Structure formats: structure tokens, C-alpha cells
Amino acid sequence: SSGNQPLVIGNDGNPIMAYLYRSDPTSQQDAGLKVAACSNPTCTASTSYWIDPSPPWTGIGASIVIGNDGNPVIAYYEGGVGLKVAACTNTTCASDFGGNIGASIHTPDGLGKSHTSVVIISSHPTQHRPFVVYWRSTNELGSATCWNPRCEAAGSDGTSSWASPSTGALDSVSANGTYSSVAVNTLGRPAISYYDADNGNLKVIVCSSVTCSTPGIISTLDSGGDVGWYTSVAVRSNNLPVISYYDSTNGKLKVAECANANCTSATIK
């Protein structure tokens, strides 16, 4: 599955959406992250739930994926706090009868900003956990590798059975964001597309390991003008990534079809 998406299809076949909610577009006070769980495949009815009601800027750049347990996992930005991950405790992120929020929320990187994209990785058949790419306040493409399904810090449940999330920078990109997107290839490794605003280029990284501890080769796929906005990556069954993006110079939607699994070159259409 590819990231950089506020909507996914749940295991019941119904869409579920994560979004920034503001009751008054002119006010920053009543705002936060919400989820809308559709009641049917065409979403003619839905129920909304608060996930993180922390104004003023909570829920920016939300990305959602379905975890291995069937529950949604959401990556997003809270202003002044950083990258946050909410792991829902049920399939619709519903609050309980006492009004308690149906998610476990953690902050893996205080330097994280928006342009988040989340997938589920697995380095072992029984270990499935979130992997997030995002724009950092240090003007970098960042990544966060979680070591448990909820992206909790070490010892947060009173034990030390897992490590805290591993975070870091994959590339320098400037202050204008990354428009990053991530998908998992057939080897379980993340493939990441993003915008290098310093140079106005579309770039890609295919990680050399499942956890991206070895990032892999950084390749520039398109440098013809100011290109690479709003990237979205998917991986075909033949393990070749394909990326859609916006060419700002020419005002066109473009597609880069990678020529090999590491995407060191591509055909631009």
C-alpha cells in the first residue's frame, strides 16, 4: 500500500478517512484530528470520531494505513509538538461508551512537520509496525521506524521490551516541504518518492533494508523545471515503482515508471 493518503479501505470494505477538523475556518481554537468511518462502500453514511483534539494545528498532512490487526494507524503533524502517530484500538477508531478516544497516541519525532506518509513494514512474520516518512523542521526528508505496532517509546508500558522509534534524515530538501510518499515493495522494503525543493526535482529512494536503516541510493528522476510536487508512489507486482507527480513549470500531471527495482532511472510520461 502507498502512503500520503488521508483515505483507505478498511478490512470491512468501507472507506475510512483521517482529516484536520476546524469548526470555524477563521479560528484556530476548535481544531484537531478526526476520523470519518463510512458505514458502507459508497460512504452514503458515516460516523466521525475525535482522535486528537489539540488545537490549533493538529492533524495537518494526515496519512492513514490499515495495520496488520485491521485497525487504522494515522501519521500527522501537531504544530509545536512534531510528528505524531495514532494507532486506533478498533477498526473504526470509535470512542468507547465513556467517551474515551479510541487510539493510542505517541510522538516519535519532535522535529517532524507535515507531508507525512505511513505504511506497515515487517521484518519478521509476527512483527508488523509503522514506518513514516515526512518533512522535518530542519528542512530534511525524515523517516521514523517504529518498533511496535503503536509506535510507542521504550518502556512506555512499564517494560523495556522494545526500542524507541528510530528517526533521522534521509536527504536535505529545503524549507518548502517534501510532498513525500512511501510504498512497500515485494521484498518488504520502503520505496520513497519526494520533492527536492532546493533544486525543483523529483527524487526517489528505495531502502536497502526493511527498516530503512540502510537508506539506499538517492536518484533524481526528473529535473526538467520545477517538478516533483504532490508525489504518490506505488509498487507494481514486478517490483518496479511508479510515481505520479505535478510539473509546476508546465502545469501538468506526470508519471515516472521506474526501469529497475531501485529506481535509479525512469521513463517519464
PDB file of C-alpha atoms in Angstrom, residues 64-178:
ATOM      1  CA  ILE A  64      -3.676   6.625   7.183  1.00  0.00           C
ATOM      2  CA  VAL A  65      -2.992   2.915   6.688  1.00  0.00           C
ATOM      3  CA  ILE A  66      -4.625  -0.270   7.956  1.00  0.00           C
ATOM      4  CA  GLY A  67      -2.458  -2.145  10.448  1.00  0.00           C
ATOM      5  CA  ASN A  68      -1.954  -5.880  10.493  1.00  0.00           C
ATOM      6  CA  ASP A  69      -4.601  -6.150  13.231  1.00  0.00           C
ATOM      7  CA  GLY A  70      -7.178  -4.453  10.980  1.00  0.00           C
ATOM      8  CA  ASN A  71      -7.071  -1.185  12.941  1.00  0.00           C
ATOM      9  CA  PRO A  72      -6.103   2.127  11.311  1.00  0.00           C
ATOM     10  CA  VAL A  73      -2.770   3.817  12.006  1.00  0.00           C
ATOM     11  CA  ILE A  74      -2.531   7.569  11.347  1.00  0.00           C
ATOM     12  CA  ALA A  75       0.582   9.734  10.999  1.00  0.00           C
ATOM     13  CA  TYR A  76       0.160  13.503  11.239  1.00  0.00           C
ATOM     14  CA  TYR A  77       1.646  16.789  12.444  1.00  0.00           C
ATOM     15  CA  GLU A  78       0.778  18.794  15.540  1.00  0.00           C
ATOM     16  CA  GLY A  79       2.099  22.348  15.465  1.00  0.00           C
ATOM     17  CA  GLY A  80       4.753  22.954  18.100  1.00  0.00           C
ATOM     18  CA  VAL A  81       4.888  19.250  19.013  1.00  0.00           C
ATOM     19  CA  GLY A  82       6.090  17.338  15.957  1.00  0.00           C
ATOM     20  CA  LEU A  83       5.301  14.114  14.133  1.00  0.00           C
ATOM     21  CA  LYS A  84       2.600  12.088  15.879  1.00  0.00           C
ATOM     22  CA  VAL A  85       1.270   8.570  15.319  1.00  0.00           C
ATOM     23  CA  ALA A  86      -2.190   7.444  16.427  1.00  0.00           C
ATOM     24  CA  ALA A  87      -2.792   3.691  16.493  1.00  0.00           C
ATOM     25  CA  CYS A  88      -6.517   3.034  16.690  1.00  0.00           C
ATOM     26  CA  THR A  89      -7.729   0.447  19.182  1.00  0.00           C
ATOM     27  CA  ASN A  90     -10.580  -0.758  16.954  1.00  0.00           C
ATOM     28  CA  THR A  91     -11.402  -0.962  13.247  1.00  0.00           C
ATOM     29  CA  THR A  92     -13.241   2.396  13.059  1.00  0.00           C
ATOM     30  CA  CYS A  93     -11.259   4.352  15.689  1.00  0.00           C
ATOM     31  CA  ALA A  94     -14.525   4.679  17.623  1.00  0.00           C
ATOM     32  CA  SER A  95     -14.565   6.233  21.076  1.00  0.00           C
ATOM     33  CA  ASP A  96     -15.818   3.989  23.878  1.00  0.00           C
ATOM     34  CA  PHE A  97     -19.075   4.491  25.789  1.00  0.00           C
ATOM     35  CA  GLY A  98     -17.240   6.626  28.310  1.00  0.00           C
ATOM     36  CA  GLY A  99     -16.120   8.987  25.569  1.00  0.00           C
ATOM     37  CA  ASN A 100     -12.502   7.882  25.703  1.00  0.00           C
ATOM     38  CA  ILE A 101     -10.647   8.316  22.412  1.00  0.00           C
ATOM     39  CA  GLY A 102     -10.184   5.062  20.501  1.00  0.00           C
ATOM     40  CA  ALA A 103      -6.482   5.434  19.785  1.00  0.00           C
ATOM     41  CA  SER A 104      -3.067   5.240  21.394  1.00  0.00           C
ATOM     42  CA  ILE A 105      -1.112   8.416  20.511  1.00  0.00           C
ATOM     43  CA  HIS A 106       2.648   8.889  20.538  1.00  0.00           C
ATOM     44  CA  THR A 107       5.216  11.439  19.294  1.00  0.00           C
ATOM     45  CA  PRO A 108       8.174   9.732  17.602  1.00  0.00           C
ATOM     46  CA  ASP A 109       9.930  12.911  16.367  1.00  0.00           C
ATOM     47  CA  GLY A 110       9.669  16.425  17.777  1.00  0.00           C
ATOM     48  CA  LEU A 111      11.309  17.721  14.582  1.00  0.00           C
ATOM     49  CA  GLY A 112       8.587  16.262  12.383  1.00  0.00           C
ATOM     50  CA  LYS A 113       6.292  18.503  10.377  1.00  0.00           C
ATOM     51  CA  SER A 114       3.742  17.762   7.656  1.00  0.00           C
ATOM     52  CA  HIS A 115       3.811  15.852   4.333  1.00  0.00           C
ATOM     53  CA  THR A 116       3.543  12.581   6.265  1.00  0.00           C
ATOM     54  CA  SER A 117       3.145   9.183   4.640  1.00  0.00           C
ATOM     55  CA  VAL A 118       2.801   5.918   6.564  1.00  0.00           C
ATOM     56  CA  VAL A 119       2.993   2.213   5.680  1.00  0.00           C
ATOM     57  CA  ILE A 120       3.267  -1.021   7.646  1.00  0.00           C
ATOM     58  CA  ILE A 121       6.588  -2.874   7.471  1.00  0.00           C
ATOM     59  CA  SER A 122       7.503  -6.336   8.685  1.00  0.00           C
ATOM     60  CA  SER A 123      10.983  -7.710   9.352  1.00  0.00           C
ATOM     61  CA  HIS A 124       9.510 -10.848  10.951  1.00  0.00           C
ATOM     62  CA  PRO A 125       6.226 -12.733  10.301  1.00  0.00           C
ATOM     63  CA  THR A 126       4.886 -11.690  13.712  1.00  0.00           C
ATOM     64  CA  GLN A 127       6.286  -8.154  13.822  1.00  0.00           C
ATOM     65  CA  HIS A 128       4.294  -5.534  11.932  1.00  0.00           C
ATOM     66  CA  ARG A 129       4.849  -1.864  12.681  1.00  0.00           C
ATOM     67  CA  PRO A 130       4.523   1.612  11.177  1.00  0.00           C
ATOM     68  CA  PHE A 131       7.158   3.304   9.051  1.00  0.00           C
ATOM     69  CA  VAL A 132       6.681   7.018   8.372  1.00  0.00           C
ATOM     70  CA  VAL A 133       8.325   9.498   6.021  1.00  0.00           C
ATOM     71  CA  TYR A 134       7.761  13.215   6.500  1.00  0.00           C
ATOM     72  CA  TRP A 135       9.131  16.741   6.229  1.00  0.00           C
ATOM     73  CA  ARG A 136      11.304  17.794   9.175  1.00  0.00           C
ATOM     74  CA  SER A 137      11.644  21.313  10.575  1.00  0.00           C
ATOM     75  CA  THR A 138      15.366  21.032   9.822  1.00  0.00           C
ATOM     76  CA  ASN A 139      14.424  21.101   6.109  1.00  0.00           C
ATOM     77  CA  GLU A 140      15.046  17.412   5.566  1.00  0.00           C
ATOM     78  CA  LEU A 141      13.202  14.337   4.390  1.00  0.00           C
ATOM     79  CA  GLY A 142      12.782  12.408   7.621  1.00  0.00           C
ATOM     80  CA  SER A 143      11.909   8.816   8.448  1.00  0.00           C
ATOM     81  CA  ALA A 144      10.625   7.151  11.601  1.00  0.00           C
ATOM     82  CA  THR A 145      10.855   3.388  12.086  1.00  0.00           C
ATOM     83  CA  CYS A 146       8.553   2.188  14.861  1.00  0.00           C
ATOM     84  CA  TRP A 147       9.467  -0.932  16.822  1.00  0.00           C
ATOM     85  CA  ASN A 148       5.979  -1.893  17.920  1.00  0.00           C
ATOM     86  CA  PRO A 149       2.512  -1.559  16.339  1.00  0.00           C
ATOM     87  CA  ARG A 150       1.634   1.588  18.335  1.00  0.00           C
ATOM     88  CA  CYS A 151       4.948   3.409  17.738  1.00  0.00           C
ATOM     89  CA  GLU A 152       5.452   3.726  21.490  1.00  0.00           C
ATOM     90  CA  ALA A 153       8.693   4.757  23.155  1.00  0.00           C
ATOM     91  CA  ALA A 154      10.760   2.222  25.067  1.00  0.00           C
ATOM     92  CA  GLY A 155       9.279   1.359  28.451  1.00  0.00           C
ATOM     93  CA  SER A 156       6.080   3.333  27.874  1.00  0.00           C
ATOM     94  CA  ASP A 157       4.029   0.396  29.174  1.00  0.00           C
ATOM     95  CA  GLY A 158       6.282  -0.134  32.166  1.00  0.00           C
ATOM     96  CA  THR A 159       8.591  -2.562  30.382  1.00  0.00           C
ATOM     97  CA  SER A 160      11.619  -2.319  28.111  1.00  0.00           C
ATOM     98  CA  SER A 161      10.516  -4.958  25.644  1.00  0.00           C
ATOM     99  CA  TRP A 162      11.074  -2.738  22.619  1.00  0.00           C
ATOM    100  CA  ALA A 163      13.202   0.176  21.450  1.00  0.00           C
ATOM    101  CA  SER A 164      12.027   3.737  20.948  1.00  0.00           C
ATOM    102  CA  PRO A 165      11.275   4.749  17.333  1.00  0.00           C
ATOM    103  CA  SER A 166      14.362   5.287  15.181  1.00  0.00           C
ATOM    104  CA  THR A 167      14.242   8.683  13.491  1.00  0.00           C
ATOM    105  CA  GLY A 168      16.584  10.559  11.210  1.00  0.00           C
ATOM    106  CA  ALA A 169      17.142  12.409   7.949  1.00  0.00           C
ATOM    107  CA  LEU A 170      17.294  10.765   4.531  1.00  0.00           C
ATOM    108  CA  ASP A 171      18.004  13.875   2.414  1.00  0.00           C
ATOM    109  CA  SER A 172      18.145  17.688   2.609  1.00  0.00           C
ATOM    110  CA  VAL A 173      15.260  19.253   0.725  1.00  0.00           C
ATOM    111  CA  SER A 174      14.787  22.956   1.748  1.00  0.00           C
ATOM    112  CA  ALA A 175      12.102  24.780   3.690  1.00  0.00           C
ATOM    113  CA  ASN A 176       9.337  24.175   1.147  1.00  0.00           C
ATOM    114  CA  GLY A 177       8.461  20.615   2.112  1.00  0.00           C
ATOM    115  CA  THR A 178       8.831  17.197   0.581  1.00  0.00           C
TER     116      THR A 178
END
